[in-house]
mmCIF file of C-alpha atoms and ligand atoms in Angstrom:
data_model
loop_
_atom_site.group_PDB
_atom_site.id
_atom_site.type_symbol
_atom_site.label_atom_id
_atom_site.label_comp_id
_atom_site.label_asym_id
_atom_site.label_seq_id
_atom_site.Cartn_x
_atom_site.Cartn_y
_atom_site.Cartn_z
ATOM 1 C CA UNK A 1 0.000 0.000 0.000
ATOM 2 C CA UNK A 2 1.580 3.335 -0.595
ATOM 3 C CA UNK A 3 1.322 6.141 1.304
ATOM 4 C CA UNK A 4 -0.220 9.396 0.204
ATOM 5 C CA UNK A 5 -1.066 11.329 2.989
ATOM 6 C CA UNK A 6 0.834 12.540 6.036
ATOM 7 C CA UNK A 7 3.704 11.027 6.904
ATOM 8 C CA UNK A 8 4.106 9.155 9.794
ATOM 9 C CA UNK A 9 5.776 9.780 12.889
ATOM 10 C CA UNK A 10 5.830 7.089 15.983
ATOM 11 C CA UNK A 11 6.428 8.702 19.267
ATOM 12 C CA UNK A 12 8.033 6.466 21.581
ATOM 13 C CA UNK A 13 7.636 8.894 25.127
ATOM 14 C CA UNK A 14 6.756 7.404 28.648
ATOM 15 C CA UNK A 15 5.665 11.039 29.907
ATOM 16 C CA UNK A 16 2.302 11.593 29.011
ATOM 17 C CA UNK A 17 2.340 14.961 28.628
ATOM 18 C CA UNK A 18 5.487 15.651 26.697
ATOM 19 C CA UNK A 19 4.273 12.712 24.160
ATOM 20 C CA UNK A 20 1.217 15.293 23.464
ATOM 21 C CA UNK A 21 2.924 18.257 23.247
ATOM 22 C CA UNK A 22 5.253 16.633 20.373
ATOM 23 C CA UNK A 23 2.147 15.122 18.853
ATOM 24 C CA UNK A 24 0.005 18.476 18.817
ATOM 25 C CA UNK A 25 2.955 20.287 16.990
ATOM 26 C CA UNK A 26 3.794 17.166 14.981
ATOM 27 C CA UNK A 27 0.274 17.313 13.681
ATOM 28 C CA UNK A 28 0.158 21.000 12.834
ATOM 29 C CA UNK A 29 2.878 20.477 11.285
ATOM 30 C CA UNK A 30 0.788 18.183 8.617
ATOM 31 C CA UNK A 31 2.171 14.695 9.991
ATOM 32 C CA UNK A 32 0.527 11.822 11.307
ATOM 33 C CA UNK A 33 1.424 10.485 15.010
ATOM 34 C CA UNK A 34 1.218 7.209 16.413
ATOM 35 C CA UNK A 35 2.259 7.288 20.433
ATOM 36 C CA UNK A 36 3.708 4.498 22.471
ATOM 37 C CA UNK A 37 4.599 5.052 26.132
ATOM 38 C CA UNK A 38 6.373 2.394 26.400
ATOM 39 C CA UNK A 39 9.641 -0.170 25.336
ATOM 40 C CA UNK A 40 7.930 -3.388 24.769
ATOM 41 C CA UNK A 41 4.668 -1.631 22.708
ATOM 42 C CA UNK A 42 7.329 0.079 20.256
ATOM 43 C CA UNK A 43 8.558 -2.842 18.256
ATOM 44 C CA UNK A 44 5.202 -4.417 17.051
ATOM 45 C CA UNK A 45 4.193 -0.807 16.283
ATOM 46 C CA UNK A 46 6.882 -0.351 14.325
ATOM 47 C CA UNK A 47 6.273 -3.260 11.922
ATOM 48 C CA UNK A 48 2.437 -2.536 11.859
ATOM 49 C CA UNK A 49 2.433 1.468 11.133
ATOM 50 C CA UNK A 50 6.011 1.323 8.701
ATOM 51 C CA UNK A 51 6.191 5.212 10.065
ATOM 52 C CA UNK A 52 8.147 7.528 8.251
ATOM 53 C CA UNK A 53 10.341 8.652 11.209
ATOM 54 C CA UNK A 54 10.724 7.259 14.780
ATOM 55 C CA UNK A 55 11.403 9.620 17.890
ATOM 56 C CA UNK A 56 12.558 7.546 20.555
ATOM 57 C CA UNK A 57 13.332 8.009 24.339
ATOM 58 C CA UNK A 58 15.932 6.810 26.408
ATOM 59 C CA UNK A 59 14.932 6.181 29.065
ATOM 60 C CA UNK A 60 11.357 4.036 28.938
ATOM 61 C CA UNK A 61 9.496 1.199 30.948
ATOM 62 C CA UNK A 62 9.368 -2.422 29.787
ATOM 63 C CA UNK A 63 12.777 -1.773 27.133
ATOM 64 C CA UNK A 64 15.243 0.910 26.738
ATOM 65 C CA UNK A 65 15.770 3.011 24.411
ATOM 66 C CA UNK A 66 19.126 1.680 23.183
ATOM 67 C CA UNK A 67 17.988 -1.438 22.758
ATOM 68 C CA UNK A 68 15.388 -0.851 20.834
ATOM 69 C CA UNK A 69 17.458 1.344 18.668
ATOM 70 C CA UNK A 70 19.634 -1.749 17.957
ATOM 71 C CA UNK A 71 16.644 -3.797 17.411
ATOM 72 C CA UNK A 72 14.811 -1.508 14.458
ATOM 73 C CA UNK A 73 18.270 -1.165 13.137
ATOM 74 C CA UNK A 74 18.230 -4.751 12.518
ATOM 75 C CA UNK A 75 15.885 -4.277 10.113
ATOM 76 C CA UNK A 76 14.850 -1.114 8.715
ATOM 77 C CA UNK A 77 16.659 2.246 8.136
ATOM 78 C CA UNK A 78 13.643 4.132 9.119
ATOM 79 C CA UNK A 79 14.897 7.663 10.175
ATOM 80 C CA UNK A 80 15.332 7.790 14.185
ATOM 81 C CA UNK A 81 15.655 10.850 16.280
ATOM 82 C CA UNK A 82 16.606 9.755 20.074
ATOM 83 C CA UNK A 83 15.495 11.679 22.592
ATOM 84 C CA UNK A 84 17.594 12.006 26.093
ATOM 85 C CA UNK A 85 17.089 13.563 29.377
ATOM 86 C CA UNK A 86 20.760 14.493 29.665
ATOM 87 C CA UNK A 87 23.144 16.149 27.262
ATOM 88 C CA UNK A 88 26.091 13.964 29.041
ATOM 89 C CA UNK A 89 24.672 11.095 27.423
ATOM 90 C CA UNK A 90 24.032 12.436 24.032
ATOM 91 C CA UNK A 91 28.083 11.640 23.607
ATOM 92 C CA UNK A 92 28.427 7.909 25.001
ATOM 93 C CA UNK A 93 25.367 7.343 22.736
ATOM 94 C CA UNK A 94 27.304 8.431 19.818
ATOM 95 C CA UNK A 95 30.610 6.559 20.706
ATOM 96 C CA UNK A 96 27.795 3.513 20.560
ATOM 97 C CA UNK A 97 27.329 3.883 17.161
ATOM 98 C CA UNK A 98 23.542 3.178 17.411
ATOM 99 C CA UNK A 99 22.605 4.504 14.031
ATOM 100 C CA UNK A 100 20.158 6.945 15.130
ATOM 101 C CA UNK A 101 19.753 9.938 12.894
ATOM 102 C CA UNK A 102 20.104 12.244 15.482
ATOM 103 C CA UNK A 103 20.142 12.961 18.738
ATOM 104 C CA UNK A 104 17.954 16.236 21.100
ATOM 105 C CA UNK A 105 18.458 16.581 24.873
ATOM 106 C CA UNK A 106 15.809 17.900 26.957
ATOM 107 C CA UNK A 107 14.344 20.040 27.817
ATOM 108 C CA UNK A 108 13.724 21.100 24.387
ATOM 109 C CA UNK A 109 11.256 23.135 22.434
ATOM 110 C CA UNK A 110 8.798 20.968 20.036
ATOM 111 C CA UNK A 111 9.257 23.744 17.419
ATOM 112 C CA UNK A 112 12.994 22.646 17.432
ATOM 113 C CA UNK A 113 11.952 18.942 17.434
ATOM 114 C CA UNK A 114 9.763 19.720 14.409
ATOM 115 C CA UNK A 115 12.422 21.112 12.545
ATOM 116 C CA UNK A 116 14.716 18.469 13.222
ATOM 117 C CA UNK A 117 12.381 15.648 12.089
ATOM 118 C CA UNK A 118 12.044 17.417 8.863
ATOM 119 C CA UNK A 119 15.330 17.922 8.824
ATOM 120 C CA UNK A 120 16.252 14.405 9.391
ATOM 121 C CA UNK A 121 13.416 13.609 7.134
ATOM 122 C CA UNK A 122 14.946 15.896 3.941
ATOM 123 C CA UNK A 123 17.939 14.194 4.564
ATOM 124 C CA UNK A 124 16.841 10.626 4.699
ATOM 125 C CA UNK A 125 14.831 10.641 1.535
ATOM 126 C CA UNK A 126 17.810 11.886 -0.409
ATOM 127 C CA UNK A 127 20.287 9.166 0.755
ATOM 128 C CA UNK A 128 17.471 6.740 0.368
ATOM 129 C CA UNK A 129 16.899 7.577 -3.229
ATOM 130 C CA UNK A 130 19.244 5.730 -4.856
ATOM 131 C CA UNK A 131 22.934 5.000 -3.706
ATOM 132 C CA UNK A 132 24.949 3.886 -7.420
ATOM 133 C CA UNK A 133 22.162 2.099 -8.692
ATOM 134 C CA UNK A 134 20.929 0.252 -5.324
ATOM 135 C CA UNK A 135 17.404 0.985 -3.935
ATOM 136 C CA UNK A 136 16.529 -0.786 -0.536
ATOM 137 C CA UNK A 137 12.789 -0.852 0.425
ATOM 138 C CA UNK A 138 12.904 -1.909 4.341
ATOM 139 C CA UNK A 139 9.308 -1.969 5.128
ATOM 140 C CA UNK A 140 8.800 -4.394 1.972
ATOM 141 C CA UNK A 141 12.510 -6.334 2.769
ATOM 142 C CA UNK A 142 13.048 -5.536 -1.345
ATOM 143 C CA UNK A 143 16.413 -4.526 -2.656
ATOM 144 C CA UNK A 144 16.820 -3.668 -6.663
ATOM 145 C CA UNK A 145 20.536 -2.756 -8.555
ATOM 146 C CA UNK A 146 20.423 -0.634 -11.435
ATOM 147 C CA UNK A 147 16.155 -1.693 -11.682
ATOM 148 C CA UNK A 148 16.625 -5.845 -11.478
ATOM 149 C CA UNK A 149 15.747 -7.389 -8.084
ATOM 150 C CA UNK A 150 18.412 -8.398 -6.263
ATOM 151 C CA UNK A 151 16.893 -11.788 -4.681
ATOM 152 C CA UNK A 152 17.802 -11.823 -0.761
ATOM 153 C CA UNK A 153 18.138 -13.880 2.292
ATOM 154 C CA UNK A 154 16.474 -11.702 5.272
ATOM 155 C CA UNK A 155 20.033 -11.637 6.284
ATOM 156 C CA UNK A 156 21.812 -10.264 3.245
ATOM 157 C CA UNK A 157 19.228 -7.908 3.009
ATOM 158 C CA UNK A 158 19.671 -6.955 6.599
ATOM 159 C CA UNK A 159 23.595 -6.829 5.802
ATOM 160 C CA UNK A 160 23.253 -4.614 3.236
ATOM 161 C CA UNK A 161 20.800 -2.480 4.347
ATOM 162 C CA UNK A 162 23.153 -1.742 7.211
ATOM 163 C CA UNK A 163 26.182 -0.941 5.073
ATOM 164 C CA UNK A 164 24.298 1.133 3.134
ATOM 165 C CA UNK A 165 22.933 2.932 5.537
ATOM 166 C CA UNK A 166 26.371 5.105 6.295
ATOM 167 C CA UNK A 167 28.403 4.595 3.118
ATOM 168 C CA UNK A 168 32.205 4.687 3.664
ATOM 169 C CA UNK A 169 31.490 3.639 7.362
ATOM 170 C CA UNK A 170 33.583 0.869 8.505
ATOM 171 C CA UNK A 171 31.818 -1.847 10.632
ATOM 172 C CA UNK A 172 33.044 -4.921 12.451
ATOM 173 C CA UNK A 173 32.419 -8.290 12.074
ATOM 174 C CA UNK A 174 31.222 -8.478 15.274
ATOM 175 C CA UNK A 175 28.801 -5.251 14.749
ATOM 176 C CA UNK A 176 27.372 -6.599 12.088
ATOM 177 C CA UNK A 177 26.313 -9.581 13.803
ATOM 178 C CA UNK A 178 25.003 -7.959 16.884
ATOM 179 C CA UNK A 179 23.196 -6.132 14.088
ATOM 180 C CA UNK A 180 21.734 -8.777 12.484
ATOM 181 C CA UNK A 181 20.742 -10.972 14.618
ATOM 182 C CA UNK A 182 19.521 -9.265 17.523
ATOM 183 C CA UNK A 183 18.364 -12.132 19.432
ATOM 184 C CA UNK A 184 22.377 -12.597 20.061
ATOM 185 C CA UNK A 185 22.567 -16.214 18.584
ATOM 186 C CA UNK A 186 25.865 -17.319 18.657
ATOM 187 C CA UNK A 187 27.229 -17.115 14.903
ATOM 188 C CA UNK A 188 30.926 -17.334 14.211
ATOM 189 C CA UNK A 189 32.896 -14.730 12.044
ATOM 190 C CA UNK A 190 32.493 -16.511 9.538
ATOM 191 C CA UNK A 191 29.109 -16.580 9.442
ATOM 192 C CA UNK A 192 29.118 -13.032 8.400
ATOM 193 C CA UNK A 193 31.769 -13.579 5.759
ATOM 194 C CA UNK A 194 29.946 -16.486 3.921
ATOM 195 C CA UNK A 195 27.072 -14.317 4.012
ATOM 196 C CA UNK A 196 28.797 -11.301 2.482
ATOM 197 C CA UNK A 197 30.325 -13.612 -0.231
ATOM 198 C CA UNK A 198 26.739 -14.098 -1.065
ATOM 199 C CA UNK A 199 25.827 -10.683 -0.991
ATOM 200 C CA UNK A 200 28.729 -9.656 -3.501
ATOM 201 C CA UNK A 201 28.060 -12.866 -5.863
ATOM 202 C CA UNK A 202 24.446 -11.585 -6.239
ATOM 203 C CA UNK A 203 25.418 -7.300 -6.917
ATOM 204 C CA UNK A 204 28.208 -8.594 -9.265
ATOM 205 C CA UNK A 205 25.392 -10.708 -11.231
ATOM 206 C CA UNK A 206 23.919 -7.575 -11.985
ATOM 207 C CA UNK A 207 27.195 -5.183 -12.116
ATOM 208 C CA UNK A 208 30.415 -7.068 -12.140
ATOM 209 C CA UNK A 209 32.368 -3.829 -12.076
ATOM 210 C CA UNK A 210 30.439 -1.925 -9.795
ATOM 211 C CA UNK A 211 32.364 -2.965 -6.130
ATOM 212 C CA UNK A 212 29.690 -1.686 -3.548
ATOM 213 C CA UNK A 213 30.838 -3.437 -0.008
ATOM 214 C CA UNK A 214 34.285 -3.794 0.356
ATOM 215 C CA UNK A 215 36.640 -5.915 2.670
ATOM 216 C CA UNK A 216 39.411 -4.750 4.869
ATOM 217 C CA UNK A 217 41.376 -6.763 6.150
ATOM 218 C CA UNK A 218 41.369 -7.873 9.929
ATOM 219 C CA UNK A 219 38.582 -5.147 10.022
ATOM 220 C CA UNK A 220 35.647 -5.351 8.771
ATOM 221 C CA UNK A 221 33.524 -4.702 5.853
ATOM 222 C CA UNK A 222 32.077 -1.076 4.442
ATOM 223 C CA UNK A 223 30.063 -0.004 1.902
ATOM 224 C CA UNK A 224 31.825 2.484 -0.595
ATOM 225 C CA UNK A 225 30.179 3.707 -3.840
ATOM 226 C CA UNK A 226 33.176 3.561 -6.240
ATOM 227 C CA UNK A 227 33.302 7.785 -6.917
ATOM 228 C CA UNK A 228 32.141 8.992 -10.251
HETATM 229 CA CA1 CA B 301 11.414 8.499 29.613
#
């Protein structure tokens, strides 16, 4: 089904009152809201409503908000704005390497929160357009290179979602598993190299000169556009 009305944003706020202050200026501000107060609600929420951006608090009941940060990143690269109490923690939630979008301490105004979801939101549908030739459709788990479907495993697809999702970032074996498989099975390293052998046979089927994820050695993989 696609979407032609508001855009969606999911509010995941324990405090009541601060949840409908964003929502009220969220809404005049011609989006949609969908409001969970708490961790264990957010998740199933997510995969029912497919919103557009996710604003998500630390600090909640039932799940935090790290954890679930980990756990949408595992599948979708839905644009996510954290919210924190305390600006102290807005930099050990960066040296995590979460993937949220952004981060806003409070107290804070929702006039600047509006701005920065359209802000993260301007920004998000520009990377998601099309990164040389590759178009990733989280909420349908799709993935197409130069306009042929790439066909997935859930995991590829999770893999390279991921990568793609910060180009030229350099991630871990051991990220990328905590990544994608959030339940932390117990996979071996090379695990996540058989499945990015995979991966690669499948984008060179469709553009054997076209190197998207690359290897380096003893660290990692990354995804890297080669440069025009
Ligand atoms: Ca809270």
């Amino acid at each position: 089904m696609e979407k032609t009305t508001a855009k969606t944003v999911l509010i995941v706020e324990d405090e009541t009152k601060l949840a409908r202050l964003l929502a009220d200026y969220l809404h005049q501000a011609g989006f949609a809201t969908v409001w969970v107060d708490n961790g264990l609600d957010a998740l199933p929420r997510v995969h029912e409503h497919s919103p557009d951006l996710i604003l998500l608090d630390l600090m909640l009941p039932g799940k935090d908000g790290l954890s679930l940060c980990r756990e949408i990143r595992a599948f979708s690269t839905v644009p996510l704005i954290m919210l924190t109490a305390r600006v102290e923690e807005i930099d050990r939630l960066l040296g995590l390497e979460l993937g949220a979008d952004d981060y806003i301490c409070k107290p804070f105004s929702p006039r600047e929160v509006v701005a920065r979801v359209k802000a993260v939101l301007r920004r998000s549908e520009g990377e998601a357009a099309v990164i040389s030739g590759l178009q990733l459709d989280s909420a349908r788990q799709r993935a197409t290179l130069d306009g042929q479907p790439l066909d997935l495993t859930t995991v590829e697809f999770r893999l390279l979602a991921l990568l793609a999702s910060h180009p030229g970032r350099l991630y871990s074996r051991q990220q990328l598993m905590e990544n994608i498989y959030p339940d932390e099975r117990i996979v071996c390293d090379r695990t996540v190299d058989s499945h990015i052998k995979k991966l690669r046979r499948k984008l060179a089927a469709i553009a054997p000169q076209r190197e998207l994820i690359h290897s380096i050695y003893g660290a990692g993989y990354k995804f890297e556009p080669p440069a025009d």
